[in-house]
JSON list of C-alpha atoms and ligand atoms in Angstrom, two decimals:
[
{"chain": "A", "resi": 1, "resn": "MET", "atom": "CA", "xyz": [-0.06, -0.03, 0.03]},
{"chain": "A", "resi": 2, "resn": "SER", "atom": "CA", "xyz": [1.17, 3.43, -0.68]},
{"chain": "A", "resi": 3, "resn": "GLN", "atom": "CA", "xyz": [3.17, 5.21, 2.14]},
{"chain": "A", "resi": 4, "resn": "ASP", "atom": "CA", "xyz": [0.50, 7.61, 3.26]},
{"chain": "A", "resi": 5, "resn": "GLY", "atom": "CA", "xyz": [-2.06, 4.41, 3.35]},
{"chain": "A", "resi": 6, "resn": "LYS", "atom": "CA", "xyz": [-4.06, 5.70, 0.91]},
{"chain": "A", "resi": 7, "resn": "MET", "atom": "CA", "xyz": [-6.07, 2.79, -0.61]},
{"chain": "A", "resi": 8, "resn": "ARG", "atom": "CA", "xyz": [-7.49, 4.67, -3.42]},
{"chain": "A", "resi": 9, "resn": "ASP", "atom": "CA", "xyz": [-3.84, 5.48, -4.81]},
{"chain": "A", "resi": 10, "resn": "ASP", "atom": "CA", "xyz": [-3.05, 1.65, -5.43]},
{"chain": "A", "resi": 11, "resn": "LEU", "atom": "CA", "xyz": [-5.90, 1.68, -8.11]},
{"chain": "A", "resi": 12, "resn": "GLN", "atom": "CA", "xyz": [-4.69, 1.93, -11.77]},
{"chain": "A", "resi": 13, "resn": "CYS", "atom": "CA", "xyz": [-8.12, 2.94, -12.44]},
{"chain": "A", "resi": 14, "resn": "VAL", "atom": "CA", "xyz": [-11.77, 2.99, -10.96]},
{"chain": "A", "resi": 15, "resn": "LEU", "atom": "CA", "xyz": [-14.24, 0.85, -12.67]},
{"chain": "A", "resi": 16, "resn": "TYR", "atom": "CA", "xyz": [-17.39, 1.79, -10.88]},
{"chain": "A", "resi": 17, "resn": "THR", "atom": "CA", "xyz": [-18.19, 4.30, -8.23]},
{"chain": "A", "resi": 18, "resn": "SER", "atom": "CA", "xyz": [-19.93, 3.74, -5.21]},
{"chain": "A", "resi": 19, "resn": "GLU", "atom": "CA", "xyz": [-22.98, 5.47, -6.70]},
{"chain": "A", "resi": 20, "resn": "GLN", "atom": "CA", "xyz": [-22.81, 3.27, -9.98]},
{"chain": "A", "resi": 21, "resn": "ILE", "atom": "CA", "xyz": [-22.70, 0.02, -7.56]},
{"chain": "A", "resi": 22, "resn": "GLN", "atom": "CA", "xyz": [-25.83, 1.21, -5.58]},
{"chain": "A", "resi": 23, "resn": "GLU", "atom": "CA", "xyz": [-27.86, 1.91, -8.85]},
{"chain": "A", "resi": 24, "resn": "ALA", "atom": "CA", "xyz": [-27.03, -1.52, -10.02]},
{"chain": "A", "resi": 25, "resn": "VAL", "atom": "CA", "xyz": [-27.74, -3.31, -6.72]},
{"chain": "A", "resi": 26, "resn": "ALA", "atom": "CA", "xyz": [-30.83, -1.21, -6.42]},
{"chain": "A", "resi": 27, "resn": "SER", "atom": "CA", "xyz": [-32.20, -2.68, -9.67]},
{"chain": "A", "resi": 28, "resn": "MET", "atom": "CA", "xyz": [-30.94, -6.11, -9.29]},
{"chain": "A", "resi": 29, "resn": "GLY", "atom": "CA", "xyz": [-32.88, -6.33, -6.11]},
{"chain": "A", "resi": 30, "resn": "GLU", "atom": "CA", "xyz": [-36.13, -4.96, -7.89]},
{"chain": "A", "resi": 31, "resn": "ARG", "atom": "CA", "xyz": [-35.61, -7.67, -10.67]},
{"chain": "A", "resi": 32, "resn": "ILE", "atom": "CA", "xyz": [-35.35, -10.47, -7.95]},
{"chain": "A", "resi": 33, "resn": "THR", "atom": "CA", "xyz": [-38.22, -9.36, -6.32]},
{"chain": "A", "resi": 34, "resn": "LYS", "atom": "CA", "xyz": [-40.32, -9.55, -9.23]},
{"chain": "A", "resi": 35, "resn": "ASP", "atom": "CA", "xyz": [-38.81, -13.03, -10.59]},
{"chain": "A", "resi": 36, "resn": "TYR", "atom": "CA", "xyz": [-39.65, -14.47, -7.06]},
{"chain": "A", "resi": 37, "resn": "ALA", "atom": "CA", "xyz": [-42.60, -13.08, -6.25]},
{"chain": "A", "resi": 38, "resn": "GLY", "atom": "CA", "xyz": [-44.75, -15.39, -3.78]},
{"chain": "A", "resi": 39, "resn": "LYS", "atom": "CA", "xyz": [-41.48, -17.47, -2.88]},
{"chain": "A", "resi": 40, "resn": "SER", "atom": "CA", "xyz": [-39.21, -17.40, -0.25]},
{"chain": "A", "resi": 41, "resn": "PRO", "atom": "CA", "xyz": [-35.50, -18.11, -1.52]},
{"chain": "A", "resi": 42, "resn": "VAL", "atom": "CA", "xyz": [-32.63, -19.12, 0.25]},
{"chain": "A", "resi": 43, "resn": "MET", "atom": "CA", "xyz": [-29.84, -16.59, -0.20]},
{"chain": "A", "resi": 44, "resn": "ILE", "atom": "CA", "xyz": [-26.33, -17.70, 0.36]},
{"chain": "A", "resi": 45, "resn": "CYS", "atom": "CA", "xyz": [-23.61, -15.42, 0.66]},
{"chain": "A", "resi": 46, "resn": "ILE", "atom": "CA", "xyz": [-20.02, -16.50, -0.59]},
{"chain": "A", "resi": 47, "resn": "LEU", "atom": "CA", "xyz": [-17.95, -14.81, 2.45]},
{"chain": "A", "resi": 48, "resn": "LYS", "atom": "CA", "xyz": [-15.92, -12.92, 2.55]},
{"chain": "A", "resi": 49, "resn": "GLY", "atom": "CA", "xyz": [-15.67, -11.14, -0.95]},
{"chain": "A", "resi": 50, "resn": "ALA", "atom": "CA", "xyz": [-19.65, -10.97, -1.54]},
{"chain": "A", "resi": 51, "resn": "SER", "atom": "CA", "xyz": [-20.58, -9.77, 1.94]},
{"chain": "A", "resi": 52, "resn": "LEU", "atom": "CA", "xyz": [-20.85, -5.90, 1.18]},
{"chain": "A", "resi": 53, "resn": "PHE", "atom": "CA", "xyz": [-22.96, -6.74, -2.08]},
{"chain": "A", "resi": 54, "resn": "PHE", "atom": "CA", "xyz": [-24.96, -9.18, 0.12]},
{"chain": "A", "resi": 55, "resn": "CYS", "atom": "CA", "xyz": [-25.84, -6.79, 2.76]},
{"chain": "A", "resi": 56, "resn": "ASP", "atom": "CA", "xyz": [-26.88, -4.08, 0.04]},
{"chain": "A", "resi": 57, "resn": "LEU", "atom": "CA", "xyz": [-28.77, -6.41, -2.08]},
{"chain": "A", "resi": 58, "resn": "ILE", "atom": "CA", "xyz": [-30.93, -8.00, 0.79]},
{"chain": "A", "resi": 59, "resn": "ARG", "atom": "CA", "xyz": [-32.19, -4.50, 1.78]},
{"chain": "A", "resi": 60, "resn": "HIS", "atom": "CA", "xyz": [-33.64, -4.23, -2.13]},
{"chain": "A", "resi": 61, "resn": "ILE", "atom": "CA", "xyz": [-35.54, -7.54, -2.12]},
{"chain": "A", "resi": 62, "resn": "ASP", "atom": "CA", "xyz": [-38.97, -7.28, -0.71]},
{"chain": "A", "resi": 63, "resn": "LEU", "atom": "CA", "xyz": [-39.34, -10.85, -0.01]},
{"chain": "A", "resi": 64, "resn": "PRO", "atom": "CA", "xyz": [-39.16, -13.02, 2.97]},
{"chain": "A", "resi": 65, "resn": "VAL", "atom": "CA", "xyz": [-35.72, -14.43, 2.23]},
{"chain": "A", "resi": 66, "resn": "ARG", "atom": "CA", "xyz": [-33.46, -16.70, 4.40]},
{"chain": "A", "resi": 67, "resn": "CYS", "atom": "CA", "xyz": [-29.77, -15.44, 4.63]},
{"chain": "A", "resi": 68, "resn": "GLU", "atom": "CA", "xyz": [-26.99, -17.95, 4.75]},
{"chain": "A", "resi": 69, "resn": "PHE", "atom": "CA", "xyz": [-23.35, -17.61, 4.71]},
{"chain": "A", "resi": 70, "resn": "VAL", "atom": "CA", "xyz": [-20.75, -20.14, 3.75]},
{"chain": "A", "resi": 71, "resn": "ILE", "atom": "CA", "xyz": [-16.83, -19.83, 3.23]},
{"chain": "A", "resi": 72, "resn": "LEU", "atom": "CA", "xyz": [-15.30, -21.28, 0.09]},
{"chain": "A", "resi": 73, "resn": "SER", "atom": "CA", "xyz": [-11.83, -21.54, -0.75]},
{"chain": "A", "resi": 74, "resn": "SER", "atom": "CA", "xyz": [-9.80, -21.53, -4.07]},
{"chain": "A", "resi": 75, "resn": "TYR", "atom": "CA", "xyz": [-7.63, -18.91, -4.40]},
{"chain": "A", "resi": 76, "resn": "GLN", "atom": "CA", "xyz": [-4.85, -18.42, -1.69]},
{"chain": "A", "resi": 77, "resn": "ASP", "atom": "CA", "xyz": [-2.98, -14.98, -1.34]},
{"chain": "A", "resi": 78, "resn": "GLY", "atom": "CA", "xyz": [-2.44, -14.54, -5.14]},
{"chain": "A", "resi": 79, "resn": "VAL", "atom": "CA", "xyz": [-4.28, -13.53, -8.07]},
{"chain": "A", "resi": 80, "resn": "SER", "atom": "CA", "xyz": [-4.84, -16.57, -10.19]},
{"chain": "A", "resi": 81, "resn": "THR", "atom": "CA", "xyz": [-6.95, -19.44, -9.14]},
{"chain": "A", "resi": 82, "resn": "THR", "atom": "CA", "xyz": [-5.65, -22.79, -8.34]},
{"chain": "A", "resi": 83, "resn": "GLY", "atom": "CA", "xyz": [-8.84, -24.76, -9.76]},
{"chain": "A", "resi": 84, "resn": "ARG", "atom": "CA", "xyz": [-9.47, -26.70, -6.36]},
{"chain": "A", "resi": 85, "resn": "VAL", "atom": "CA", "xyz": [-12.38, -25.60, -4.05]},
{"chain": "A", "resi": 86, "resn": "ARG", "atom": "CA", "xyz": [-13.06, -26.49, -0.61]},
{"chain": "A", "resi": 87, "resn": "ILE", "atom": "CA", "xyz": [-15.75, -25.60, 1.59]},
{"chain": "A", "resi": 88, "resn": "VAL", "atom": "CA", "xyz": [-14.26, -23.73, 4.92]},
{"chain": "A", "resi": 89, "resn": "GLN", "atom": "CA", "xyz": [-17.58, -23.17, 6.47]},
{"chain": "A", "resi": 90, "resn": "ASP", "atom": "CA", "xyz": [-20.88, -24.73, 5.19]},
{"chain": "A", "resi": 91, "resn": "THR", "atom": "CA", "xyz": [-24.52, -23.87, 5.75]},
{"chain": "A", "resi": 92, "resn": "ASP", "atom": "CA", "xyz": [-26.54, -25.89, 8.05]},
{"chain": "A", "resi": 93, "resn": "CYS", "atom": "CA", "xyz": [-29.79, -25.16, 6.08]},
{"chain": "A", "resi": 94, "resn": "ASP", "atom": "CA", "xyz": [-31.62, -28.04, 4.51]},
{"chain": "A", "resi": 95, "resn": "VAL", "atom": "CA", "xyz": [-31.92, -26.73, 1.13]},
{"chain": "A", "resi": 96, "resn": "THR", "atom": "CA", "xyz": [-34.24, -29.81, -0.09]},
{"chain": "A", "resi": 97, "resn": "GLY", "atom": "CA", "xyz": [-37.16, -28.53, -2.31]},
{"chain": "A", "resi": 98, "resn": "LYS", "atom": "CA", "xyz": [-36.04, -24.87, -1.79]},
{"chain": "A", "resi": 99, "resn": "ASP", "atom": "CA", "xyz": [-35.05, -21.98, -4.24]},
{"chain": "A", "resi": 100, "resn": "VAL", "atom": "CA", "xyz": [-31.46, -20.94, -4.00]},
{"chain": "A", "resi": 101, "resn": "LEU", "atom": "CA", "xyz": [-29.62, -17.81, -4.73]},
{"chain": "A", "resi": 102, "resn": "ILE", "atom": "CA", "xyz": [-25.87, -17.94, -4.47]},
{"chain": "A", "resi": 103, "resn": "VAL", "atom": "CA", "xyz": [-24.48, -14.49, -4.13]},
{"chain": "A", "resi": 104, "resn": "GLU", "atom": "CA", "xyz": [-20.81, -14.21, -5.05]},
{"chain": "A", "resi": 105, "resn": "ASP", "atom": "CA", "xyz": [-18.38, -11.17, -5.59]},
{"chain": "A", "resi": 106, "resn": "ILE", "atom": "CA", "xyz": [-17.02, -12.01, -8.75]},
{"chain": "A", "resi": 107, "resn": "VAL", "atom": "CA", "xyz": [-17.47, -15.19, -11.28]},
{"chain": "A", "resi": 108, "resn": "ASP", "atom": "CA", "xyz": [-14.12, -15.85, -13.10]},
{"chain": "A", "resi": 109, "resn": "THR", "atom": "CA", "xyz": [-13.14, -19.40, -14.11]},
{"chain": "A", "resi": 110, "resn": "GLY", "atom": "CA", "xyz": [-16.37, -20.67, -12.70]},
{"chain": "A", "resi": 111, "resn": "PHE", "atom": "CA", "xyz": [-14.76, -23.32, -10.78]},
{"chain": "A", "resi": 112, "resn": "THR", "atom": "CA", "xyz": [-15.90, -22.30, -7.33]},
{"chain": "A", "resi": 113, "resn": "LEU", "atom": "CA", "xyz": [-19.67, -21.94, -8.24]},
{"chain": "A", "resi": 114, "resn": "HIS", "atom": "CA", "xyz": [-19.63, -24.65, -10.51]},
{"chain": "A", "resi": 115, "resn": "THR", "atom": "CA", "xyz": [-18.60, -26.92, -7.83]},
{"chain": "A", "resi": 116, "resn": "PHE", "atom": "CA", "xyz": [-20.81, -25.43, -5.12]},
{"chain": "A", "resi": 117, "resn": "SER", "atom": "CA", "xyz": [-23.75, -25.40, -7.12]},
{"chain": "A", "resi": 118, "resn": "LYS", "atom": "CA", "xyz": [-23.32, -29.05, -7.93]},
{"chain": "A", "resi": 119, "resn": "MET", "atom": "CA", "xyz": [-23.08, -29.76, -4.24]},
{"chain": "A", "resi": 120, "resn": "LEU", "atom": "CA", "xyz": [-26.29, -27.92, -3.87]},
{"chain": "A", "resi": 121, "resn": "ALA", "atom": "CA", "xyz": [-28.15, -29.84, -6.52]},
{"chain": "A", "resi": 122, "resn": "ILE", "atom": "CA", "xyz": [-26.95, -32.95, -4.70]},
{"chain": "A", "resi": 123, "resn": "ARG", "atom": "CA", "xyz": [-28.89, -31.80, -1.59]},
{"chain": "A", "resi": 124, "resn": "ASN", "atom": "CA", "xyz": [-31.65, -31.29, -3.75]},
{"chain": "A", "resi": 125, "resn": "ALA", "atom": "CA", "xyz": [-32.57, -27.57, -4.07]},
{"chain": "A", "resi": 126, "resn": "ALA", "atom": "CA", "xyz": [-35.58, -27.07, -6.35]},
{"chain": "A", "resi": 127, "resn": "SER", "atom": "CA", "xyz": [-33.72, -24.13, -8.14]},
{"chain": "A", "resi": 128, "resn": "ILE", "atom": "CA", "xyz": [-30.16, -22.73, -7.98]},
{"chain": "A", "resi": 129, "resn": "LYS", "atom": "CA", "xyz": [-29.27, -19.54, -9.35]},
{"chain": "A", "resi": 130, "resn": "ILE", "atom": "CA", "xyz": [-26.23, -17.41, -9.46]},
{"chain": "A", "resi": 131, "resn": "VAL", "atom": "CA", "xyz": [-26.16, -13.69, -8.33]},
{"chain": "A", "resi": 132, "resn": "THR", "atom": "CA", "xyz": [-22.81, -11.90, -8.71]},
{"chain": "A", "resi": 133, "resn": "LEU", "atom": "CA", "xyz": [-21.79, -8.47, -8.59]},
{"chain": "A", "resi": 134, "resn": "LEU", "atom": "CA", "xyz": [-18.96, -9.00, -11.32]},
{"chain": "A", "resi": 135, "resn": "ASP", "atom": "CA", "xyz": [-18.39, -11.31, -14.21]},
{"chain": "A", "resi": 136, "resn": "LYS", "atom": "CA", "xyz": [-15.58, -12.00, -16.21]},
{"chain": "A", "resi": 137, "resn": "PRO", "atom": "CA", "xyz": [-17.54, -14.42, -18.67]},
{"chain": "A", "resi": 138, "resn": "HIS", "atom": "CA", "xyz": [-14.63, -14.68, -21.24]},
{"chain": "A", "resi": 139, "resn": "ARG", "atom": "CA", "xyz": [-12.39, -16.09, -18.53]},
{"chain": "A", "resi": 140, "resn": "ARG", "atom": "CA", "xyz": [-14.59, -19.12, -17.96]},
{"chain": "A", "resi": 141, "resn": "LYS", "atom": "CA", "xyz": [-13.11, -22.66, -17.86]},
{"chain": "A", "resi": 142, "resn": "VAL", "atom": "CA", "xyz": [-16.22, -24.48, -16.86]},
{"chain": "A", "resi": 143, "resn": "ASP", "atom": "CA", "xyz": [-19.86, -24.33, -18.23]},
{"chain": "A", "resi": 144, "resn": "LEU", "atom": "CA", "xyz": [-21.33, -22.02, -15.76]},
{"chain": "A", "resi": 145, "resn": "LYS", "atom": "CA", "xyz": [-23.75, -19.21, -16.55]},
{"chain": "A", "resi": 146, "resn": "SER", "atom": "CA", "xyz": [-24.32, -16.32, -13.91]},
{"chain": "A", "resi": 147, "resn": "ASP", "atom": "CA", "xyz": [-28.27, -15.29, -13.88]},
{"chain": "A", "resi": 148, "resn": "TYR", "atom": "CA", "xyz": [-27.96, -11.77, -12.46]},
{"chain": "A", "resi": 149, "resn": "VAL", "atom": "CA", "xyz": [-25.06, -9.92, -12.97]},
{"chain": "A", "resi": 150, "resn": "CYS", "atom": "CA", "xyz": [-24.12, -6.33, -12.13]},
{"chain": "A", "resi": 151, "resn": "PHE", "atom": "CA", "xyz": [-21.45, -5.52, -14.14]},
{"chain": "A", "resi": 152, "resn": "GLU", "atom": "CA", "xyz": [-19.15, -7.41, -16.61]},
{"chain": "A", "resi": 153, "resn": "VAL", "atom": "CA", "xyz": [-15.50, -6.61, -16.17]},
{"chain": "A", "resi": 154, "resn": "PRO", "atom": "CA", "xyz": [-12.34, -6.78, -18.19]},
{"chain": "A", "resi": 155, "resn": "ASP", "atom": "CA", "xyz": [-9.75, -9.32, -17.45]},
{"chain": "A", "resi": 156, "resn": "ALA", "atom": "CA", "xyz": [-7.95, -7.66, -14.90]},
{"chain": "A", "resi": 157, "resn": "PHE", "atom": "CA", "xyz": [-7.43, -7.93, -11.19]},
{"chain": "A", "resi": 158, "resn": "VAL", "atom": "CA", "xyz": [-10.09, -5.80, -9.38]},
{"chain": "A", "resi": 159, "resn": "VAL", "atom": "CA", "xyz": [-10.40, -4.89, -5.81]},
{"chain": "A", "resi": 160, "resn": "GLY", "atom": "CA", "xyz": [-12.87, -2.71, -3.72]},
{"chain": "A", "resi": 161, "resn": "TYR", "atom": "CA", "xyz": [-16.29, -3.19, -2.37]},
{"chain": "A", "resi": 162, "resn": "GLY", "atom": "CA", "xyz": [-15.82, -6.67, -0.71]},
{"chain": "A", "resi": 163, "resn": "LEU", "atom": "CA", "xyz": [-13.21, -7.77, -3.26]},
{"chain": "A", "resi": 164, "resn": "ASP", "atom": "CA", "xyz": [-9.62, -8.11, -1.78]},
{"chain": "A", "resi": 165, "resn": "TYR", "atom": "CA", "xyz": [-5.87, -8.57, -2.42]},
{"chain": "A", "resi": 166, "resn": "ALA", "atom": "CA", "xyz": [-4.32, -10.47, 0.44]},
{"chain": "A", "resi": 167, "resn": "ASP", "atom": "CA", "xyz": [-7.62, -9.52, 2.57]},
{"chain": "A", "resi": 168, "resn": "LYS", "atom": "CA", "xyz": [-6.78, -5.54, 1.89]},
{"chain": "A", "resi": 169, "resn": "TYR", "atom": "CA", "xyz": [-9.11, -3.29, -0.09]},
{"chain": "A", "resi": 170, "resn": "ARG", "atom": "CA", "xyz": [-12.51, -4.79, 0.86]},
{"chain": "A", "resi": 171, "resn": "ASN", "atom": "CA", "xyz": [-13.47, -1.69, 2.56]},
{"chain": "A", "resi": 172, "resn": "LEU", "atom": "CA", "xyz": [-13.12, 0.57, -0.59]},
{"chain": "A", "resi": 173, "resn": "PRO", "atom": "CA", "xyz": [-16.57, 1.79, -1.57]},
{"chain": "A", "resi": 174, "resn": "MET", "atom": "CA", "xyz": [-15.69, 1.62, -5.39]},
{"chain": "A", "resi": 175, "resn": "VAL", "atom": "CA", "xyz": [-14.47, -1.30, -7.58]},
{"chain": "A", "resi": 176, "resn": "GLY", "atom": "CA", "xyz": [-11.22, -0.58, -9.24]},
{"chain": "A", "resi": 177, "resn": "VAL", "atom": "CA", "xyz": [-8.14, -2.40, -11.18]},
{"chain": "A", "resi": 178, "resn": "LEU", "atom": "CA", "xyz": [-5.49, -2.80, -8.52]},
{"chain": "A", "resi": 179, "resn": "ASP", "atom": "CA", "xyz": [-2.09, -1.50, -9.83]},
{"chain": "A", "resi": 180, "resn": "PRO", "atom": "CA", "xyz": [0.01, -4.56, -11.10]},
{"chain": "A", "resi": 181, "resn": "LYS", "atom": "CA", "xyz": [3.06, -3.22, -9.10]},
{"chain": "A", "resi": 182, "resn": "ILE", "atom": "CA", "xyz": [1.29, -3.91, -5.71]},
{"chain": "A", "resi": 183, "resn": "TYR", "atom": "CA", "xyz": [1.31, -7.90, -6.66]},
{"chain": "A", "resi": 184, "resn": "GLU", "atom": "CA", "xyz": [3.98, -8.09, -9.39]},
{"chain": "A", "resi": 185, "resn": "PRO", "atom": "CA", "xyz": [7.70, -8.47, -8.25]},
{"chain": "A", "resi": 186, "resn": "ALA", "atom": "CA", "xyz": [9.65, -5.60, -8.91]},
{"chain": "B", "resi": 201, "resn": "LIG", "atom": "P1", "xyz": [-13.56, -18.75, -9.97]},
{"chain": "B", "resi": 201, "resn": "LIG", "atom": "O1", "xyz": [-13.67, -19.95, -9.16]},
{"chain": "B", "resi": 201, "resn": "LIG", "atom": "O2", "xyz": [-14.79, -18.19, -10.47]},
{"chain": "B", "resi": 201, "resn": "LIG", "atom": "O3", "xyz": [-12.41, -18.66, -10.95]},
{"chain": "B", "resi": 201, "resn": "LIG", "atom": "O4", "xyz": [-13.03, -17.52, -8.76]},
{"chain": "B", "resi": 201, "resn": "LIG", "atom": "C1", "xyz": [-13.95, -16.78, -8.12]},
{"chain": "B", "resi": 201, "resn": "LIG", "atom": "C2", "xyz": [-13.16, -16.08, -6.91]},
{"chain": "B", "resi": 201, "resn": "LIG", "atom": "O5", "xyz": [-12.16, -16.02, -7.36]},
{"chain": "B", "resi": 201, "resn": "LIG", "atom": "C3", "xyz": [-13.98, -15.03, -6.50]},
{"chain": "B", "resi": 201, "resn": "LIG", "atom": "O6", "xyz": [-14.75, -15.34, -5.50]},
{"chain": "B", "resi": 201, "resn": "LIG", "atom": "C4", "xyz": [-12.94, -14.26, -6.10]},
{"chain": "B", "resi": 201, "resn": "LIG", "atom": "O7", "xyz": [-12.41, -14.54, -4.68]},
{"chain": "B", "resi": 201, "resn": "LIG", "atom": "C5", "xyz": [-11.57, -14.50, -7.12]},
{"chain": "B", "resi": 201, "resn": "LIG", "atom": "N1", "xyz": [-11.28, -13.90, -7.88]},
{"chain": "B", "resi": 201, "resn": "LIG", "atom": "C6", "xyz": [-11.43, -13.95, -9.11]},
{"chain": "B", "resi": 201, "resn": "LIG", "atom": "N2", "xyz": [-11.25, -12.83, -9.90]},
{"chain": "B", "resi": 201, "resn": "LIG", "atom": "C7", "xyz": [-10.91, -11.93, -9.12]},
{"chain": "B", "resi": 201, "resn": "LIG", "atom": "C8", "xyz": [-10.33, -10.33, -9.19]},
{"chain": "B", "resi": 201, "resn": "LIG", "atom": "O8", "xyz": [-10.40, -9.90, -10.38]},
{"chain": "B", "resi": 201, "resn": "LIG", "atom": "N3", "xyz": [-10.37, -9.75, -8.02]},
{"chain": "B", "resi": 201, "resn": "LIG", "atom": "C9", "xyz": [-10.54, -10.55, -6.80]},
{"chain": "B", "resi": 201, "resn": "LIG", "atom": "N4", "xyz": [-10.33, -9.72, -5.53]},
{"chain": "B", "resi": 201, "resn": "LIG", "atom": "N5", "xyz": [-10.96, -11.64, -6.59]},
{"chain": "B", "resi": 201, "resn": "LIG", "atom": "C10", "xyz": [-10.97, -12.46, -7.79]}
]
């Protein structure tokens, strides 16, 4: 991080401001409210990255949702995927016959949610949809389509609004491209 500790200075550019994010999250919440009218979906937040998005999104959904939280692991402290996915903390919610919305910060190769949605399918969820703040569809390595997407992002490492690098930058209110000099050796 820069000497004076200003996280914003570590961004190469801002992709989405806080205002743009809030607008997109509000309209996604309205869409989900319409699509799931009369239902009580289970919303599963993938910690830690989706936490800010999840908390903002559920406040725009006018339905009796159940909120669940899981921790999955595929990335270590680096910027590229290993392809291996592990459940670090599972939900104890019985999803049998339930409509499930998985809420993620960003879908990249798709490995994480491909594996997790298969696990939920085995547990007999009635339906499983993927809700993500950001999507990198051109980076997909498995057949996985996001159902609700706020923004498609270019092939760059982004941080902010919940997304981290080495557990930092999550509390930036905007989403931006992290300057490669932060993670690339000089
Ligand atoms: P996937 O399994 O789809 O490749 O990876 C999903 C996970 O990778 C996300 O939940 C996130 O933790 C991490 N990830 C992928 N791309 C980025 C990125 O550009 N920035 C950050 N901070 N994390 C990313």
